[in-house]
XYZ file of C-alpha atoms in Angstrom:
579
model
C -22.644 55.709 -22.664
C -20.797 56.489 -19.793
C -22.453 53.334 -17.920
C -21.567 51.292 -20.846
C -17.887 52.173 -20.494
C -18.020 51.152 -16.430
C -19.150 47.838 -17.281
C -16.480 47.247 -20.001
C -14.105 48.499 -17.374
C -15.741 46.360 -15.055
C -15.607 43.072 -17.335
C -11.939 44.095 -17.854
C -11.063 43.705 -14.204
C -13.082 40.623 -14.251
C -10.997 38.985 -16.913
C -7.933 40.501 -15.199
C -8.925 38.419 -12.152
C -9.298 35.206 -13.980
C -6.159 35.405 -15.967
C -4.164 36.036 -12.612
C -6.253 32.488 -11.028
C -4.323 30.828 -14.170
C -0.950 32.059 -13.360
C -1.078 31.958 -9.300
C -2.613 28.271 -10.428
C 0.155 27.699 -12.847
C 2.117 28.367 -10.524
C 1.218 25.998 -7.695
C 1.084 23.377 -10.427
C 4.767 23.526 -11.749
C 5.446 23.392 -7.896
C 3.893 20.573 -7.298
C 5.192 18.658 -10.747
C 8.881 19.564 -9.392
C 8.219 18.448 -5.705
C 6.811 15.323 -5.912
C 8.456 11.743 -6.841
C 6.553 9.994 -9.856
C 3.245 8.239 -9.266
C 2.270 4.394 -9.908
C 1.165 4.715 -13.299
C 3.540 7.490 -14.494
C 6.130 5.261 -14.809
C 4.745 3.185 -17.142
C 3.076 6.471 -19.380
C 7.096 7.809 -19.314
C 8.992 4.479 -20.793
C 5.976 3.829 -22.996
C 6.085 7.395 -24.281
C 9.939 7.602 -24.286
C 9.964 4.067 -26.490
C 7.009 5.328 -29.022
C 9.241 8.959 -29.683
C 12.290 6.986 -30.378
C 10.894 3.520 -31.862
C 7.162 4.378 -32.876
C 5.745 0.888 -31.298
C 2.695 1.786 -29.007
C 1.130 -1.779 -28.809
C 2.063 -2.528 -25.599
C -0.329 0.255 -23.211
C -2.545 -1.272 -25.518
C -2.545 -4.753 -24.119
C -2.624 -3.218 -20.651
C -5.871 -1.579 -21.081
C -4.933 2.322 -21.988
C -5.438 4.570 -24.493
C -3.128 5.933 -26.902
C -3.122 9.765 -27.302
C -3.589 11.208 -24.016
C -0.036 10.429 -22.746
C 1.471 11.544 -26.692
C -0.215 14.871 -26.031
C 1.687 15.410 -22.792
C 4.635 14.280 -23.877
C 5.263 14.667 -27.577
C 6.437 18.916 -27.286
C 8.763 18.238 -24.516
C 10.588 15.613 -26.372
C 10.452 17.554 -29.533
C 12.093 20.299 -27.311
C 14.676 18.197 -25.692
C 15.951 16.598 -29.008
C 16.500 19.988 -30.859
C 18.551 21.374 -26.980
C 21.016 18.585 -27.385
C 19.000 17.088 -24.431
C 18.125 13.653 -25.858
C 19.543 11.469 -23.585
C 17.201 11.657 -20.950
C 14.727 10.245 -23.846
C 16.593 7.594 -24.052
C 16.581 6.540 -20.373
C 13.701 7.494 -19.016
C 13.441 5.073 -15.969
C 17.344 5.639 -15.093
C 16.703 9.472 -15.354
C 13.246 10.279 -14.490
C 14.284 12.291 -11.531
C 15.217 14.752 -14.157
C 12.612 13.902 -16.766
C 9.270 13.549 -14.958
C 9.181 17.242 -13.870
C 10.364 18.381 -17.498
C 7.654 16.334 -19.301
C 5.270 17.660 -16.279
C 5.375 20.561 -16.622
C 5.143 20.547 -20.290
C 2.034 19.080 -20.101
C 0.702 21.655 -17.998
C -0.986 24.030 -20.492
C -3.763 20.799 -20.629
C -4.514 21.586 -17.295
C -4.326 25.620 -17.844
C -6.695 24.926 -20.929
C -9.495 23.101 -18.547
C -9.353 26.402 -16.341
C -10.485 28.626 -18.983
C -12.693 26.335 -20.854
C -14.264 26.376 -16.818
C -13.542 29.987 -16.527
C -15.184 30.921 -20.272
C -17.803 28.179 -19.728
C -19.182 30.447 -16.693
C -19.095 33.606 -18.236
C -21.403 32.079 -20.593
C -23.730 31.041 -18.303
C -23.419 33.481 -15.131
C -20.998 37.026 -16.382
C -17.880 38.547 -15.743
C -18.192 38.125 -12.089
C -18.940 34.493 -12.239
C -16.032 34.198 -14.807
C -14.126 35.249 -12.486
C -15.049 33.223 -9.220
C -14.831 29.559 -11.536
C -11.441 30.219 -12.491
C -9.863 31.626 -9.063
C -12.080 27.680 -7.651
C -10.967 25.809 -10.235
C -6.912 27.476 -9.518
C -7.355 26.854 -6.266
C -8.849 23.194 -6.086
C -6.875 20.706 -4.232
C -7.616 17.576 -6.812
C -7.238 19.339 -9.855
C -4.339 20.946 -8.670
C -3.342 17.497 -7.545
C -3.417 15.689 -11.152
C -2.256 18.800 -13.237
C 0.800 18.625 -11.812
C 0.933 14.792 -13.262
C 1.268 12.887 -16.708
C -1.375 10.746 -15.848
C -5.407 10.226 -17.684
C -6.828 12.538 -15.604
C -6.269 16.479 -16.438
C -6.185 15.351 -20.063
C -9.793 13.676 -19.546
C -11.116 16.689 -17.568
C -10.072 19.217 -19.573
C -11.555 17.538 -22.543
C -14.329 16.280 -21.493
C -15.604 19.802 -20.338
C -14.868 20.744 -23.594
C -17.527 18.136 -24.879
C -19.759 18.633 -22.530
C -19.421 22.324 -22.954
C -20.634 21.971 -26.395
C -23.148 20.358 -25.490
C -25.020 22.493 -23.587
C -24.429 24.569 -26.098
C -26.800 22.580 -28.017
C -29.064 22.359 -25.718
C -29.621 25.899 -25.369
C -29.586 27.107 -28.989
C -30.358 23.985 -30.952
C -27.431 24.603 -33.340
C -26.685 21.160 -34.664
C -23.032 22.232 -35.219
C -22.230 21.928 -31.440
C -23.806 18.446 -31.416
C -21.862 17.319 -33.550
C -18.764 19.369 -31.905
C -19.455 17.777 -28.585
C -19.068 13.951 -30.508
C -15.741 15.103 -32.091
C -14.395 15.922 -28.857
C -16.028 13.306 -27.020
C -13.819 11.517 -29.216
C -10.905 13.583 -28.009
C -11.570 12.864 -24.572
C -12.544 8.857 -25.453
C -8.865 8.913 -26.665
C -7.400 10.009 -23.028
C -9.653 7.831 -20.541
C -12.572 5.154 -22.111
C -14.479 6.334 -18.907
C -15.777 8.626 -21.365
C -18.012 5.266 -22.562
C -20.246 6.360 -19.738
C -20.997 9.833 -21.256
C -23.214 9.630 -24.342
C -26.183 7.210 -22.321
C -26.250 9.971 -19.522
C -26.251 13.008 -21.924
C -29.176 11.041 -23.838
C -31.376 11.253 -20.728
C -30.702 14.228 -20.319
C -31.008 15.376 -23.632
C -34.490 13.395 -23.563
C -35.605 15.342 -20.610
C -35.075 18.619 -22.006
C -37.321 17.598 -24.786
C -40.060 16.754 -22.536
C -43.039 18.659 -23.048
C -46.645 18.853 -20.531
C -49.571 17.543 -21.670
C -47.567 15.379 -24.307
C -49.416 12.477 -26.078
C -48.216 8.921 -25.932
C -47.364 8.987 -29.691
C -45.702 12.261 -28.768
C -43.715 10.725 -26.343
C -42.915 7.731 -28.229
C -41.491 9.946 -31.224
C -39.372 11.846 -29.346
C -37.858 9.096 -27.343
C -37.209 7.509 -30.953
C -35.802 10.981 -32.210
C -33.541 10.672 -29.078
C -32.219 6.859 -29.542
C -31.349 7.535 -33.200
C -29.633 11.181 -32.594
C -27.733 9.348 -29.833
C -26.349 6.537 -31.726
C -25.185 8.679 -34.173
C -23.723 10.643 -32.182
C -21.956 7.640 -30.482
C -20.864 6.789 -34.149
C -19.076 10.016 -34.440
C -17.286 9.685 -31.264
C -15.929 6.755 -32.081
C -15.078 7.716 -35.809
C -13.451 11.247 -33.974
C -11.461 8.511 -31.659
C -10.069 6.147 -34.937
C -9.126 9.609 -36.778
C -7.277 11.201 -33.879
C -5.128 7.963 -33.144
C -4.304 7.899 -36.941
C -6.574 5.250 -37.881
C -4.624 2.513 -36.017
C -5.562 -0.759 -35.943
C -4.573 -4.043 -34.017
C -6.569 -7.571 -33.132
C -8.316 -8.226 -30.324
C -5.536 -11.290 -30.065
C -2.036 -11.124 -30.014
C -1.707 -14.754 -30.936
C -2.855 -16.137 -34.146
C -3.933 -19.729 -35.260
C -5.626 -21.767 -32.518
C -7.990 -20.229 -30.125
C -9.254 -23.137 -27.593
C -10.881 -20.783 -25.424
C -12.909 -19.296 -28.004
C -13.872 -22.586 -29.064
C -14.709 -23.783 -25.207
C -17.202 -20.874 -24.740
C -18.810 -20.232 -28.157
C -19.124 -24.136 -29.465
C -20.118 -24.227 -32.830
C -19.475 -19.889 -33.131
C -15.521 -20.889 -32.029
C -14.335 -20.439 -35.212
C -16.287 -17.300 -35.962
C -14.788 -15.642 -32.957
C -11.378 -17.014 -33.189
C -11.623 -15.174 -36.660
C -12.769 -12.298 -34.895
C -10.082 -11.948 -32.597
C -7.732 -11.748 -35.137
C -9.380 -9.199 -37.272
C -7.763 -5.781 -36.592
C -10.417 -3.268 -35.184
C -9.915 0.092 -34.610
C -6.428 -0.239 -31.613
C -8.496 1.756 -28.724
C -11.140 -0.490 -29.419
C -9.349 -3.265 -28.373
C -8.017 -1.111 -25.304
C -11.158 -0.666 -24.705
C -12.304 -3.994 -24.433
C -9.317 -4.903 -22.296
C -10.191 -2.496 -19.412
C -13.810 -3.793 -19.343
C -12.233 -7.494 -19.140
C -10.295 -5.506 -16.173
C -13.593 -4.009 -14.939
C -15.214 -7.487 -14.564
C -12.569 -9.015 -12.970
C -12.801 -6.539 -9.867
C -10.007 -5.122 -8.211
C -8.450 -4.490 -4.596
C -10.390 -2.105 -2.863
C -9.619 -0.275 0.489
C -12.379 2.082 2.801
C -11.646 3.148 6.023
C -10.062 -0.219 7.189
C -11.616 -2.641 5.070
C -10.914 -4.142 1.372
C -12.817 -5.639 -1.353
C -12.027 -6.948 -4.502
C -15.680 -5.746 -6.146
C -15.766 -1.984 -3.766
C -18.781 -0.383 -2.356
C -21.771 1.488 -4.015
C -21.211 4.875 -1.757
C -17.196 4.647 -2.143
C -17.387 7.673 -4.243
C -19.612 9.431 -2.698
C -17.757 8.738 0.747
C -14.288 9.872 -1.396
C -16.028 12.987 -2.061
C -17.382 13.853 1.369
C -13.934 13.835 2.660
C -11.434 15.054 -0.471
C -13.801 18.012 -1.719
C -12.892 21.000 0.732
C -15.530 22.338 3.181
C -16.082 25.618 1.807
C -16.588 24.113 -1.552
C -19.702 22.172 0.108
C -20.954 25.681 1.662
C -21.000 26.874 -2.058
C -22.799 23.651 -3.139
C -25.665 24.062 -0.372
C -26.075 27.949 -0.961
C -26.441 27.033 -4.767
C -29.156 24.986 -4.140
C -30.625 26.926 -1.576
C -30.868 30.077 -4.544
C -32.200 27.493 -7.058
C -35.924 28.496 -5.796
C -35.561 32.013 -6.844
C -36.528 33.878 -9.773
C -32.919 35.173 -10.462
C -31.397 32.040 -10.697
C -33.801 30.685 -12.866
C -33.250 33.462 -15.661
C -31.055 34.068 -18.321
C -29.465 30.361 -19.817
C -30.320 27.247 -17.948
C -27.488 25.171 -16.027
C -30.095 22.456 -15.544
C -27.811 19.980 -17.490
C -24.767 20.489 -15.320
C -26.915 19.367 -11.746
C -28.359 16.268 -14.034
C -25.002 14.652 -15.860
C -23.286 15.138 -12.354
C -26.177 13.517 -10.568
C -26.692 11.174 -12.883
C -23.343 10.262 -13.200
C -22.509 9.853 -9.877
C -25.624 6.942 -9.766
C -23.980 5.436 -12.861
C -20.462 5.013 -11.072
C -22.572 3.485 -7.455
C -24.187 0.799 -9.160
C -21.909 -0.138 -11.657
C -18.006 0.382 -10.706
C -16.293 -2.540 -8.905
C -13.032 -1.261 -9.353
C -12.663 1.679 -6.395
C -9.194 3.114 -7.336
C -9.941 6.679 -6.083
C -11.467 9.882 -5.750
C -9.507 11.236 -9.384
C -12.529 9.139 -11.570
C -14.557 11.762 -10.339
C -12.189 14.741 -11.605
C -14.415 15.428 -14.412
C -17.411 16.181 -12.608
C -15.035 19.224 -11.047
C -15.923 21.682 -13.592
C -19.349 21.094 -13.935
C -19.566 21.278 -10.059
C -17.685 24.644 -10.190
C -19.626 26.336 -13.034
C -22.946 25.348 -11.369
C -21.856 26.763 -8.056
C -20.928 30.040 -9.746
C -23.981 31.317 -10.549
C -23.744 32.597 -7.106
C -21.309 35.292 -8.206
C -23.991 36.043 -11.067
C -24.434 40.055 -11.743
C -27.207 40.877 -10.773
C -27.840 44.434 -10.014
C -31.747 44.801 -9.562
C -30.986 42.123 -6.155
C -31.843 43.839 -2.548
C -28.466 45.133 -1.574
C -28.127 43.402 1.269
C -28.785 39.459 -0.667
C -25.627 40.806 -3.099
C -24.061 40.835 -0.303
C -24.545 37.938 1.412
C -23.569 36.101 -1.923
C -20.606 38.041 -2.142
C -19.790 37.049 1.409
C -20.410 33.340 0.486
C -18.224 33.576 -2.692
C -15.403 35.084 -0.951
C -15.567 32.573 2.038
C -15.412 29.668 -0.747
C -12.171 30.917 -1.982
C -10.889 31.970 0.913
C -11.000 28.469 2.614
C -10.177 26.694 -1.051
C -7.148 29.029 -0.856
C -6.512 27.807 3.216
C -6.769 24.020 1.636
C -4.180 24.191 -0.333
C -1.967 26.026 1.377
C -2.482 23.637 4.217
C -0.819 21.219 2.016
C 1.116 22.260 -1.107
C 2.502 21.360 -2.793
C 1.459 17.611 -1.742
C -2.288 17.909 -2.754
C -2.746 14.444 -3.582
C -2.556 13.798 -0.099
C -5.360 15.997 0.657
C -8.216 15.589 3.380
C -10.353 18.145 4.993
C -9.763 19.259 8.357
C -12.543 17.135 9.695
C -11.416 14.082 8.050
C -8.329 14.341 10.138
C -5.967 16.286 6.761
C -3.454 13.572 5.031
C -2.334 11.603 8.849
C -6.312 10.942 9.525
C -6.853 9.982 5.754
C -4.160 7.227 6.106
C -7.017 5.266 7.391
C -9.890 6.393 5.032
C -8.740 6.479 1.504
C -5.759 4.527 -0.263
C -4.014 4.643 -3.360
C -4.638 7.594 -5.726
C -6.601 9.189 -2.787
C -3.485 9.764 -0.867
C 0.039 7.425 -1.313
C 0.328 7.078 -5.027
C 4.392 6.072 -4.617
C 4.670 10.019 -4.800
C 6.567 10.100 -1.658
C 10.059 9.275 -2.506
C 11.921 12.501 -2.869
C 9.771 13.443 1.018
C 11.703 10.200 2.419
C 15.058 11.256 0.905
C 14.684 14.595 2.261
C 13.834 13.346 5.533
C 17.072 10.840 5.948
C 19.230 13.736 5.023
C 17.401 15.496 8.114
C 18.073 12.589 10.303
C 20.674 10.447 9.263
C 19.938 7.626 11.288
C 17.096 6.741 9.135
C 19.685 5.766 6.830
C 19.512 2.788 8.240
C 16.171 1.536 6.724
C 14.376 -1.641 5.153
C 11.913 0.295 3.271
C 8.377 -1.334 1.711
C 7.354 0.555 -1.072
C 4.202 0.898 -2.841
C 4.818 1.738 -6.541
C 6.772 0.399 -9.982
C 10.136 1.920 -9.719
C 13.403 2.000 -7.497
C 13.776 4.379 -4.815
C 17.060 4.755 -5.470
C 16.490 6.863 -8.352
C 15.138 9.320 -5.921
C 18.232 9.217 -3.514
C 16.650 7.080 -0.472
C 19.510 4.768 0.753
C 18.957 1.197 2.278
C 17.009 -1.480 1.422
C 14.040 -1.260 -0.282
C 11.013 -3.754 -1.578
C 8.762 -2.509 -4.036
C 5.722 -4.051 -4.458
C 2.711 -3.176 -6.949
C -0.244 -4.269 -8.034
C 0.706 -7.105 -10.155
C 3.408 -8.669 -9.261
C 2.870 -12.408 -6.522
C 4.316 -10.767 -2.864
C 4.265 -13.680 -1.397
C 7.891 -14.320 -0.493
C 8.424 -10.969 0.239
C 10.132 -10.702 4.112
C 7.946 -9.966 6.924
C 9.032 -6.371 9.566
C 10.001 -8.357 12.069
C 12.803 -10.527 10.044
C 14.638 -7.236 8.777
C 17.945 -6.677 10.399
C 18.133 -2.629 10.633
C 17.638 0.036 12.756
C 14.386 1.491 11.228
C 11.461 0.098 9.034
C 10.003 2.451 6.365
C 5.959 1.583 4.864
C 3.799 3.181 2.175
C 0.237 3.832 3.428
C -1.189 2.233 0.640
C 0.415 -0.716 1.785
C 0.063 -0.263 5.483
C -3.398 0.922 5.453
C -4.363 -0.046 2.010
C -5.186 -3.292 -0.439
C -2.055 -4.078 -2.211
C -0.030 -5.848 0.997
C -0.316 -9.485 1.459
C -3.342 -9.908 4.087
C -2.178 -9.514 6.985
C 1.514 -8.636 6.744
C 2.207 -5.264 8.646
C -0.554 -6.426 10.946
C 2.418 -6.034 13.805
C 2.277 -2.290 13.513
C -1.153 -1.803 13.871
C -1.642 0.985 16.778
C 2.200 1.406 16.494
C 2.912 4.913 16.635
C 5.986 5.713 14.067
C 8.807 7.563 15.250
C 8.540 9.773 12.499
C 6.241 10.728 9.148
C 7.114 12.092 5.636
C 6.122 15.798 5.015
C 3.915 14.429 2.812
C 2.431 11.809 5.012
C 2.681 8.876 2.877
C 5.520 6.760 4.385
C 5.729 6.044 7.902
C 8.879 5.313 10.120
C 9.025 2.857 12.881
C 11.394 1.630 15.076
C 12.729 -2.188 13.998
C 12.176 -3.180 17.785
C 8.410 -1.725 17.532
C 7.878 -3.339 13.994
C 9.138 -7.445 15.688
C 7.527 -6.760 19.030
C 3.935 -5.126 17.864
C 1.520 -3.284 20.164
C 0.346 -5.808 22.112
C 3.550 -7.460 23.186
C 4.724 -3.538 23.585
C 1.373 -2.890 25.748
C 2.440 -6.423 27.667
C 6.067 -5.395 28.668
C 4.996 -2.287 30.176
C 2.842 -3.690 31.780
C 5.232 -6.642 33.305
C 7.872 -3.257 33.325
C 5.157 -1.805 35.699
C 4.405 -4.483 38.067
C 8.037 -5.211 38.766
């Protein structure tokens, strides 16, 4: 008896420990949501959501290729809150007033990202104990990238978060054959279908590995052949029920494939005889994330700019991910993932309830993304894999009390130096984690010329660069190229400013050397990155600036340095020299 009461105590301190991971995370979260100026696609999420609470129209993110609940979720209780403070007016000009918006609506959003910390947390209690429990949540609090998105209203907590719920469930099934959580996991794949159609990806790698964990030795070929069947048929209806979760939870919404009606020459062009079939077809209404859906595959197709380590693409690389990874996961966390494996050998790793399924769907999906992405937008398509890679990693912190004394202690060493230095990575940056790199990656300055985009300069930097002329007035006198879809000016940087995005033709746009002020200002993503015309801040290449954002994502240079450019700099000095 009394040795049952020390472990309840025991489990109590345990749970005590993981609760405080969600509040120091929370935290750091709301910091970061409050800190940082809004991201590229942020923008868009706030006027669409701002226009569907006020008007109800949600057809346009449609057309652009996005879902329709995830950003609702996020923003829906902060409205409803605003409206009944007498507080409405920032609704109703959301671009005008996102300074004070954005960290309003993010920070209401964060209990998504507080939610995927104990799903994580409860998810390794399950599998590993108290202890384990305990050590997920304070990695998953502590974790750069997710710290990084949950401070955002963007796909990418809301994904995570529900997707680990699915997946969650699952395993579940897996390991007690319950048909209730198969069914479960559909219903919320249809959750998480409705915040990022990456999601499409997840039912053909959970049916291998569902059909591996039905392999048997010394099965016969009809054997084989049976269960392989079993497997196709269980799948697709579990596909159907994710997609039947997805039409319920966007309220059975419906819109055509084409916004135009009538004549459809293309249709006609491509299909011949079938044209008129298909033309009829694209203006039946289907199920509206359907035709979201099919929209971001006509995106996927199409490619997209690309940038690694000094080069772009418009189709990416096979190992982008896996390069993203080797630089934006922290150290420490890779010393956990190597003394994981190195335990998987022994007999106390291989008891109790199997995490086989978490090394396969992260394996597995990491092939899935090499050989068929060609879009490379960043390291945050990989955000759902975090959980799984932090659960799996915690059966290190397993109890296990009949262990040699001195092997519990060696895992306890490697547990603690895994937090420790996840704890070191953020503070190293906070509350700018989007910007993180690991040490040996050269931190945010050295990723400037690894990783673009999402990875580092999302257009995040704005309230840094205001900060920074109030500093140093003299970089008030700025021509400032911006990477992002809204004005600096909302965020209090003075001069003149170009913003170019993804979309928009930059051709015209002035070159560095034509400005007329004292200093010129550039985004890394468009420095360093693929969204620049080819070519055009090729003058500042080697340039040092004369000064960088705290955050690292805008850098300052001198209007002489920005005409002359290195080589005719290198030239002078050296004419300067032999004179």
């Amino acid at each position: 008896m009394a040795h049952d009461r020390e472990r309840a105590s025991g489990g109590r301190l345990w749970l005590l420990l993981a609760a405080a991971a969600g509040v120091v995370g929370l935290l750091l979260v709301w910091d970061s949501a409050r800190s940082l100026s809004a991201t590229y696609d942020e923008v868009t999420y706030l006027k669409v959501g701002a226009r569907w609470w006020r008007t109800g129209e949600r057809v346009g993110i449609t057309r652009m290729g996005s879902p329709i609940l995830f950003w609702k979720i996020q923003q829906a209780p902060v409205y409803w809150v605003l409206d009944r403070i007498g507080k409405g007016a920032l609704i109703d000009a959301p671009i005008e007033r996102q300074a004070e918006l954005l960290p309003l609506v993010r920070i209401g959003a964060s209990w998504i990202w507080l939610l995927g910390l104990a799903l994580t947390a409860w998810w390794a209690r399950r599998l590993n104990g108290s202890k384990a429990m305990a050590a997920a949540a304070w990695l998953y609090a502590l974790s750069p990238n997710l710290i990084a998105h949950g401070s955002l209203i963007t796909m990418e907590t809301p994904l995570t978060t529900a997707s680990t719920a699915m997946l969650m469930a699952f395993w579940a099934y897996l390991n007690n054959g319950r048909r209730r959580w198969f069914w479960t996991s559909a219903i919320l794949g249809g959750l998480a279908f409705s915040c990022k159609f990456s999601v499409v990806l997840f039912p053909p790698i959970l049916a291998l590995v569902w059909w591996a964990d039905g392999l048997r030795r010394g099965m016969s070929r009809g054997e084989l052949v049976r269960h392989t069947v079993q497997n196709a048929v269980g799948m697709a209806a579990y596909v159907a029920a994710l997609l039947l979760s997805d039409f319920a939870l966007t309220g059975f919404s419906t819109l055509p494939l084409s916004p135009a009606t009538g004549e459809h020459p293309s249709a006609v062009g491509r299909f011949g005889a079938l044209g008129p079939l298909i033309a009829r077809l694209y203006e039946t209404p289907l199920p509206q994330d359907w035709v979201g859906f099919a929209t971001q595959m006509h995106h996927q197709l199409s490619g997209g700019p690309s940038y690694l380590m000094g080069r772009t693409r418009m189709t990416g690389w096979w190992y982008y991910y896996l390069a993203a990874a080797a630089v934006k996961v922290p150290l420490t966390f890779w010393l956990l993932a190597v003394w994981r494996l190195a335990i998987a050998v022994r007999p106390e790793a291989r008891s109790g309830p199997s995490d086989r399924m978490l090394i396969q769907f992260m394996v597995l999906f990491l092939i899935v993304t090499a050989v068929g992405s060609s879009r490379n937008y960043g390291f945050r398509y990989l955000l759902p894999l975090a959980p799984l890679a932090i659960v799996w990693v915690s059966r290190i912190a397993r109890d296990k009390p009949d262990a040699p004394p001195r092997r519990l202690r060696m895992r306890e060493a490697v547990v603690a130096l895994g937090l420790v230095g996840q704890a070191i990575a953020v503070a190293a940056v906070h509350p700018n984690e989007l910007t993180y790199f690991h040490v040996l990656a050269g931190g945010p300055v050295g990723g400037r010329r690894i990783l673009a985009d999402s990875n580092l300069d999302w257009g995040q930097g704005l309230k840094s660069l205001a900060r920074l002329q109030q500093a140093r007035p003299e970089f008030r006198d700025l021509t400032f190229y911006y990477f992002g879809d809204t004005d600096p000016a909302y965020y209090g940087v003075l001069g003149t400013s170009y913003t170019v995005n993804a979309v928009d033709d930059h051709s015209a746009l002035p070159t560095p050397e034509t400005v007329r002020t004292a200093y010129v200002a550039v985004s890394a993503s468009l420095q360093f990155g693929p969204w620049a015309p080819p070519g055009f801040f090729r003058k500042l290449d080697g340039v040092e600036p004369v000064a960088l954002t705290d955050d690292a994502t805008i850098a300052i240079y001198r209007y002489v340095d920005a005409r002359i450019g290195r080589d005719d700099l290198r030239s002078a000095s050296v004419s300067r020299h032999v004179l």
